[in-house]
Amino acid sequence: MDTANKLASVATFQILKLPLGFIRVLEWLFAIFAFATCGGYTGQLRVSVDCMEKASSNLSIAIDFSYPFRLHQVSFEAPLCEEMRSERLFLSGDYSSSAEFFVTISVFAFLYSLMATVVYIFYHNKYCDNNRGPLIDFIVTVVFSFLWLVSSSAWAKALSDVKMATDPDEVQLLVSACKDQRNKCGSVQGPRWSGLNTSVVFGFLNFVLWAGNIWFVFKETGWHKGAVKQQGGPPEKQSCSFGQQAYNPSSFDQSGGYGAQGDQSPPSEYSQVGGSTLYPNPM
Ligand SMILES: *[C@@H]1O[C@H](CO)[C@@H](O)[C@H](O)[C@H]1NC(C)=O
């Protein structure tokens, strides 16, 4: 049993070399990128209002905005080009629901994938026990894949609206003085979008990761193995790959797919060989 011998030398952290564990690590890294780039964003645009009456001009009106993009609360002062008077104006739109939804999903996905990584490494026997771990893991992974798709799409749409609402050429149109042809208005600088574009990319990357991981978690549930067995295929590995690696002898018996499946067949040659080869039998 070469595989069993090979697996015997596997250290705890080798679990991260399995697709499921490795993807989990990518998931929490990518989740951090997603919420950090979106939640940490601050942007600035600048417009100029060059009044006919030069003294009241302001050639660099700075407008700052940031997450969660409640643009209708972002105000700035623009000259009225009349006797040094000015007006207070507000940007338009409230994109906080999409932005906050996206960040919330990212944070929860981060917490879950981090927790899952810890469970895979330190609680693998409990994870495989009774098949409950893989089952919950499977359902949560499916739900998160869906939420990533929905929240990334919503956020991508909101971002395109935010870009429109903060375009200096559009913001100029809000300024009353600019409606008078004699005053000249211009855009000085638009906001930088690289951070927010990155957050959308990471949102969809996360969707791909989680959706891809559905398959690897599915394999742990043992349903896959059941199907193969019914087809009369060759004896499969145990459903829970983590149990297969059998870190400690006591976990070996209970963590296998056999009991968990309600399949009463005696342990196969594979598990016996595996069990006795890997560990000095404590009993
Ligand atoms: C122009 O507007 C900025 C705010 O965007 C303000 O800090 C500055 O004092 C204004 N300049 C003048 C000349 O009013």
CSV table of N, CA, C and O in Angstrom, one decimal, residues 171-223:
chain,number,residue,atom,x,y,z
A,171,VAL,N,-20.4,66.1,-12.1
A,171,VAL,CA,-20.5,66.9,-10.8
A,171,VAL,C,-20.7,68.4,-11.2
A,171,VAL,O,-21.4,69.1,-10.5
A,172,GLN,N,-19.9,68.8,-12.2
A,172,GLN,CA,-20.0,70.2,-12.7
A,172,GLN,C,-21.5,70.6,-12.9
A,172,GLN,O,-21.8,71.8,-12.7
A,173,LEU,N,-22.3,69.7,-13.5
A,173,LEU,CA,-23.6,70.0,-13.8
A,173,LEU,C,-24.5,70.4,-12.6
A,173,LEU,O,-25.5,71.0,-12.8
A,174,LEU,N,-24.0,70.0,-11.4
A,174,LEU,CA,-24.7,70.4,-10.2
A,174,LEU,C,-24.5,71.8,-9.8
A,174,LEU,O,-25.3,72.4,-9.1
A,175,VAL,N,-23.4,72.4,-10.3
A,175,VAL,CA,-23.1,73.7,-9.8
A,175,VAL,C,-23.8,74.8,-10.6
A,175,VAL,O,-23.8,74.8,-11.8
A,176,SER,N,-24.6,75.6,-9.8
A,176,SER,CA,-25.4,76.6,-10.5
A,176,SER,C,-24.6,77.6,-11.3
A,176,SER,O,-25.1,77.9,-12.4
A,177,ALA,N,-23.5,78.0,-10.8
A,177,ALA,CA,-22.7,79.0,-11.5
A,177,ALA,C,-22.3,78.5,-12.9
A,177,ALA,O,-22.1,79.2,-13.9
A,178,CYS,N,-22.2,77.1,-13.1
A,178,CYS,CA,-21.8,76.6,-14.4
A,178,CYS,C,-22.9,76.6,-15.4
A,178,CYS,O,-22.6,76.4,-16.6
A,179,LYS,N,-24.1,76.9,-15.0
A,179,LYS,CA,-25.2,77.0,-15.9
A,179,LYS,C,-25.1,78.4,-16.7
A,179,LYS,O,-25.7,78.5,-17.8
A,180,ASP,N,-24.3,79.3,-16.1
A,180,ASP,CA,-24.1,80.6,-16.8
A,180,ASP,C,-22.9,80.4,-17.7
A,180,ASP,O,-21.8,80.1,-17.2
A,181,GLN,N,-23.1,80.7,-19.0
A,181,GLN,CA,-22.1,80.5,-20.0
A,181,GLN,C,-20.9,81.3,-19.7
A,181,GLN,O,-19.8,81.0,-20.2
A,182,ARG,N,-21.0,82.4,-19.0
A,182,ARG,CA,-19.9,83.3,-18.8
A,182,ARG,C,-18.9,82.8,-17.8
A,182,ARG,O,-17.7,83.2,-17.8
A,183,ASN,N,-19.3,81.8,-17.0
A,183,ASN,CA,-18.4,81.2,-16.0
A,183,ASN,C,-17.9,79.9,-16.6
A,183,ASN,O,-18.6,79.2,-17.3
A,184,LYS,N,-16.6,79.6,-16.4
A,184,LYS,CA,-16.1,78.4,-17.0
A,184,LYS,C,-15.8,77.3,-15.9
A,184,LYS,O,-15.2,77.6,-14.9
A,185,CYS,N,-16.4,76.2,-16.2
A,185,CYS,CA,-16.2,75.1,-15.2
A,185,CYS,C,-15.4,74.0,-15.9
A,185,CYS,O,-15.5,73.8,-17.1
A,186,GLY,N,-14.6,73.3,-15.1
A,186,GLY,CA,-13.8,72.2,-15.7
A,186,GLY,C,-13.6,71.1,-14.7
A,186,GLY,O,-13.8,71.3,-13.5
A,187,SER,N,-13.2,70.0,-15.2
A,187,SER,CA,-12.8,68.9,-14.2
A,187,SER,C,-11.3,68.9,-14.1
A,187,SER,O,-10.5,69.0,-15.1
A,188,VAL,N,-10.8,68.9,-12.9
A,188,VAL,CA,-9.4,68.9,-12.6
A,188,VAL,C,-8.8,67.5,-12.4
A,188,VAL,O,-7.8,67.2,-13.0
A,189,GLN,N,-9.6,66.7,-11.7
A,189,GLN,CA,-9.1,65.4,-11.5
A,189,GLN,C,-10.2,64.4,-11.1
A,189,GLN,O,-11.1,64.8,-10.3
A,190,GLY,N,-10.2,63.2,-11.7
A,190,GLY,CA,-11.2,62.2,-11.3
A,190,GLY,C,-10.7,61.3,-10.2
A,190,GLY,O,-9.4,61.3,-10.0
A,191,PRO,N,-11.5,60.6,-9.6
A,191,PRO,CA,-11.1,59.6,-8.6
A,191,PRO,C,-10.3,58.5,-9.2
A,191,PRO,O,-10.5,58.1,-10.3
A,192,ARG,N,-9.4,57.8,-8.4
A,192,ARG,CA,-8.7,56.6,-8.8
A,192,ARG,C,-9.6,55.4,-8.6
A,192,ARG,O,-10.2,55.3,-7.5
A,193,TRP,N,-9.7,54.6,-9.5
A,193,TRP,CA,-10.7,53.5,-9.4
A,193,TRP,C,-10.0,52.1,-9.2
A,193,TRP,O,-10.7,51.1,-9.1
A,194,SER,N,-8.7,52.1,-9.3
A,194,SER,CA,-8.0,50.8,-9.3
A,194,SER,C,-8.4,49.9,-8.1
A,194,SER,O,-8.6,48.7,-8.2
A,195,GLY,N,-8.4,50.6,-6.9
A,195,GLY,CA,-8.8,49.8,-5.7
A,195,GLY,C,-10.1,49.1,-5.8
A,195,GLY,O,-10.3,48.0,-5.5
A,196,LEU,N,-11.1,49.9,-6.2
A,196,LEU,CA,-12.5,49.4,-6.3
A,196,LEU,C,-12.6,48.4,-7.4
A,196,LEU,O,-13.3,47.4,-7.3
A,197,ASN,N,-11.9,48.6,-8.6
A,197,ASN,CA,-12.0,47.6,-9.6
A,197,ASN,C,-11.4,46.3,-9.1
A,197,ASN,O,-11.9,45.2,-9.4
A,198,THR,N,-10.3,46.4,-8.3
A,198,THR,CA,-9.7,45.2,-7.8
A,198,THR,C,-10.7,44.5,-6.9
A,198,THR,O,-10.8,43.2,-6.9
A,199,SER,N,-11.5,45.2,-6.1
A,199,SER,CA,-12.4,44.5,-5.2
A,199,SER,C,-13.5,43.7,-6.0
A,199,SER,O,-13.8,42.7,-5.6
A,200,VAL,N,-13.9,44.3,-7.1
A,200,VAL,CA,-14.9,43.6,-7.9
A,200,VAL,C,-14.2,42.3,-8.5
A,200,VAL,O,-14.8,41.2,-8.5
A,201,VAL,N,-13.0,42.4,-9.0
A,201,VAL,CA,-12.3,41.3,-9.5
A,201,VAL,C,-12.2,40.2,-8.5
A,201,VAL,O,-12.4,39.0,-8.7
A,202,PHE,N,-11.8,40.6,-7.3
A,202,PHE,CA,-11.6,39.6,-6.2
A,202,PHE,C,-13.0,39.0,-5.8
A,202,PHE,O,-13.0,37.9,-5.4
A,203,GLY,N,-14.0,39.8,-5.9
A,203,GLY,CA,-15.4,39.3,-5.6
A,203,GLY,C,-15.7,38.1,-6.5
A,203,GLY,O,-16.1,37.0,-6.1
A,204,PHE,N,-15.5,38.3,-7.8
A,204,PHE,CA,-15.8,37.2,-8.8
A,204,PHE,C,-14.8,36.1,-8.7
A,204,PHE,O,-15.1,34.9,-8.9
A,205,LEU,N,-13.5,36.4,-8.4
A,205,LEU,CA,-12.5,35.4,-8.2
A,205,LEU,C,-13.0,34.5,-7.0
A,205,LEU,O,-12.8,33.3,-7.0
A,206,ASN,N,-13.5,35.1,-5.9
A,206,ASN,CA,-13.9,34.4,-4.8
A,206,ASN,C,-15.1,33.5,-5.2
A,206,ASN,O,-15.2,32.4,-4.7
A,207,PHE,N,-16.0,34.0,-6.0
A,207,PHE,CA,-17.1,33.2,-6.5
A,207,PHE,C,-16.5,31.9,-7.1
A,207,PHE,O,-17.0,30.8,-6.9
A,208,VAL,N,-15.6,32.1,-8.0
A,208,VAL,CA,-15.0,31.0,-8.7
A,208,VAL,C,-14.4,30.0,-7.8
A,208,VAL,O,-14.6,28.7,-7.9
A,209,LEU,N,-13.6,30.5,-6.8
A,209,LEU,CA,-13.0,29.6,-5.8
A,209,LEU,C,-14.0,28.8,-5.0
A,209,LEU,O,-13.9,27.6,-4.8
A,210,TRP,N,-15.0,29.5,-4.5
A,210,TRP,CA,-16.0,28.8,-3.7
A,210,TRP,C,-16.8,27.8,-4.5
A,210,TRP,O,-17.1,26.7,-4.0
A,211,ALA,N,-17.2,28.2,-5.7
A,211,ALA,CA,-18.0,27.3,-6.6
A,211,ALA,C,-17.1,26.1,-6.9
A,211,ALA,O,-17.6,25.0,-6.9
A,212,GLY,N,-15.8,26.3,-7.2
A,212,GLY,CA,-14.9,25.2,-7.5
A,212,GLY,C,-14.8,24.3,-6.3
A,212,GLY,O,-14.7,23.1,-6.4
A,213,ASN,N,-14.8,24.9,-5.1
A,213,ASN,CA,-14.6,24.1,-3.9
A,213,ASN,C,-15.8,23.2,-3.6
A,213,ASN,O,-15.7,22.3,-2.8
A,214,ILE,N,-16.9,23.6,-4.2
A,214,ILE,CA,-18.1,22.7,-3.9
A,214,ILE,C,-17.8,21.3,-4.2
A,214,ILE,O,-18.2,20.4,-3.5
A,215,TRP,N,-17.1,21.1,-5.3
A,215,TRP,CA,-16.8,19.7,-5.8
A,215,TRP,C,-15.9,19.0,-4.8
A,215,TRP,O,-16.2,17.9,-4.4
A,216,PHE,N,-14.9,19.7,-4.2
A,216,PHE,CA,-14.0,19.0,-3.3
A,216,PHE,C,-14.7,18.7,-2.0
A,216,PHE,O,-14.4,17.7,-1.3
A,217,VAL,N,-15.6,19.6,-1.5
A,217,VAL,CA,-16.3,19.3,-0.3
A,217,VAL,C,-17.3,18.2,-0.5
A,217,VAL,O,-17.5,17.3,0.3
A,218,PHE,N,-17.9,18.2,-1.7
A,218,PHE,CA,-18.8,17.2,-2.1
A,218,PHE,C,-18.2,15.8,-2.0
A,218,PHE,O,-18.8,14.9,-1.5
A,219,LYS,N,-16.9,15.7,-2.4
A,219,LYS,CA,-16.2,14.5,-2.4
A,219,LYS,C,-16.1,14.0,-0.9
A,219,LYS,O,-16.1,12.8,-0.7
A,220,GLU,N,-15.9,15.0,0.0
A,220,GLU,CA,-15.8,14.6,1.4
A,220,GLU,C,-17.1,14.0,2.0
A,220,GLU,O,-17.1,13.4,3.0
A,221,THR,N,-18.2,14.4,1.4
A,221,THR,CA,-19.5,14.0,2.0
A,221,THR,C,-19.7,12.5,1.9
A,221,THR,O,-20.5,12.0,2.6
A,222,GLY,N,-19.1,11.9,0.9
A,222,GLY,CA,-19.3,10.5,0.8
A,222,GLY,C,-20.4,10.1,-0.2
A,222,GLY,O,-20.5,9.0,-0.6
A,223,TRP,N,-21.2,11.1,-0.6
A,223,TRP,CA,-22.2,10.8,-1.5
A,223,TRP,C,-21.6,10.3,-2.8
A,223,TRP,O,-22.1,9.5,-3.5
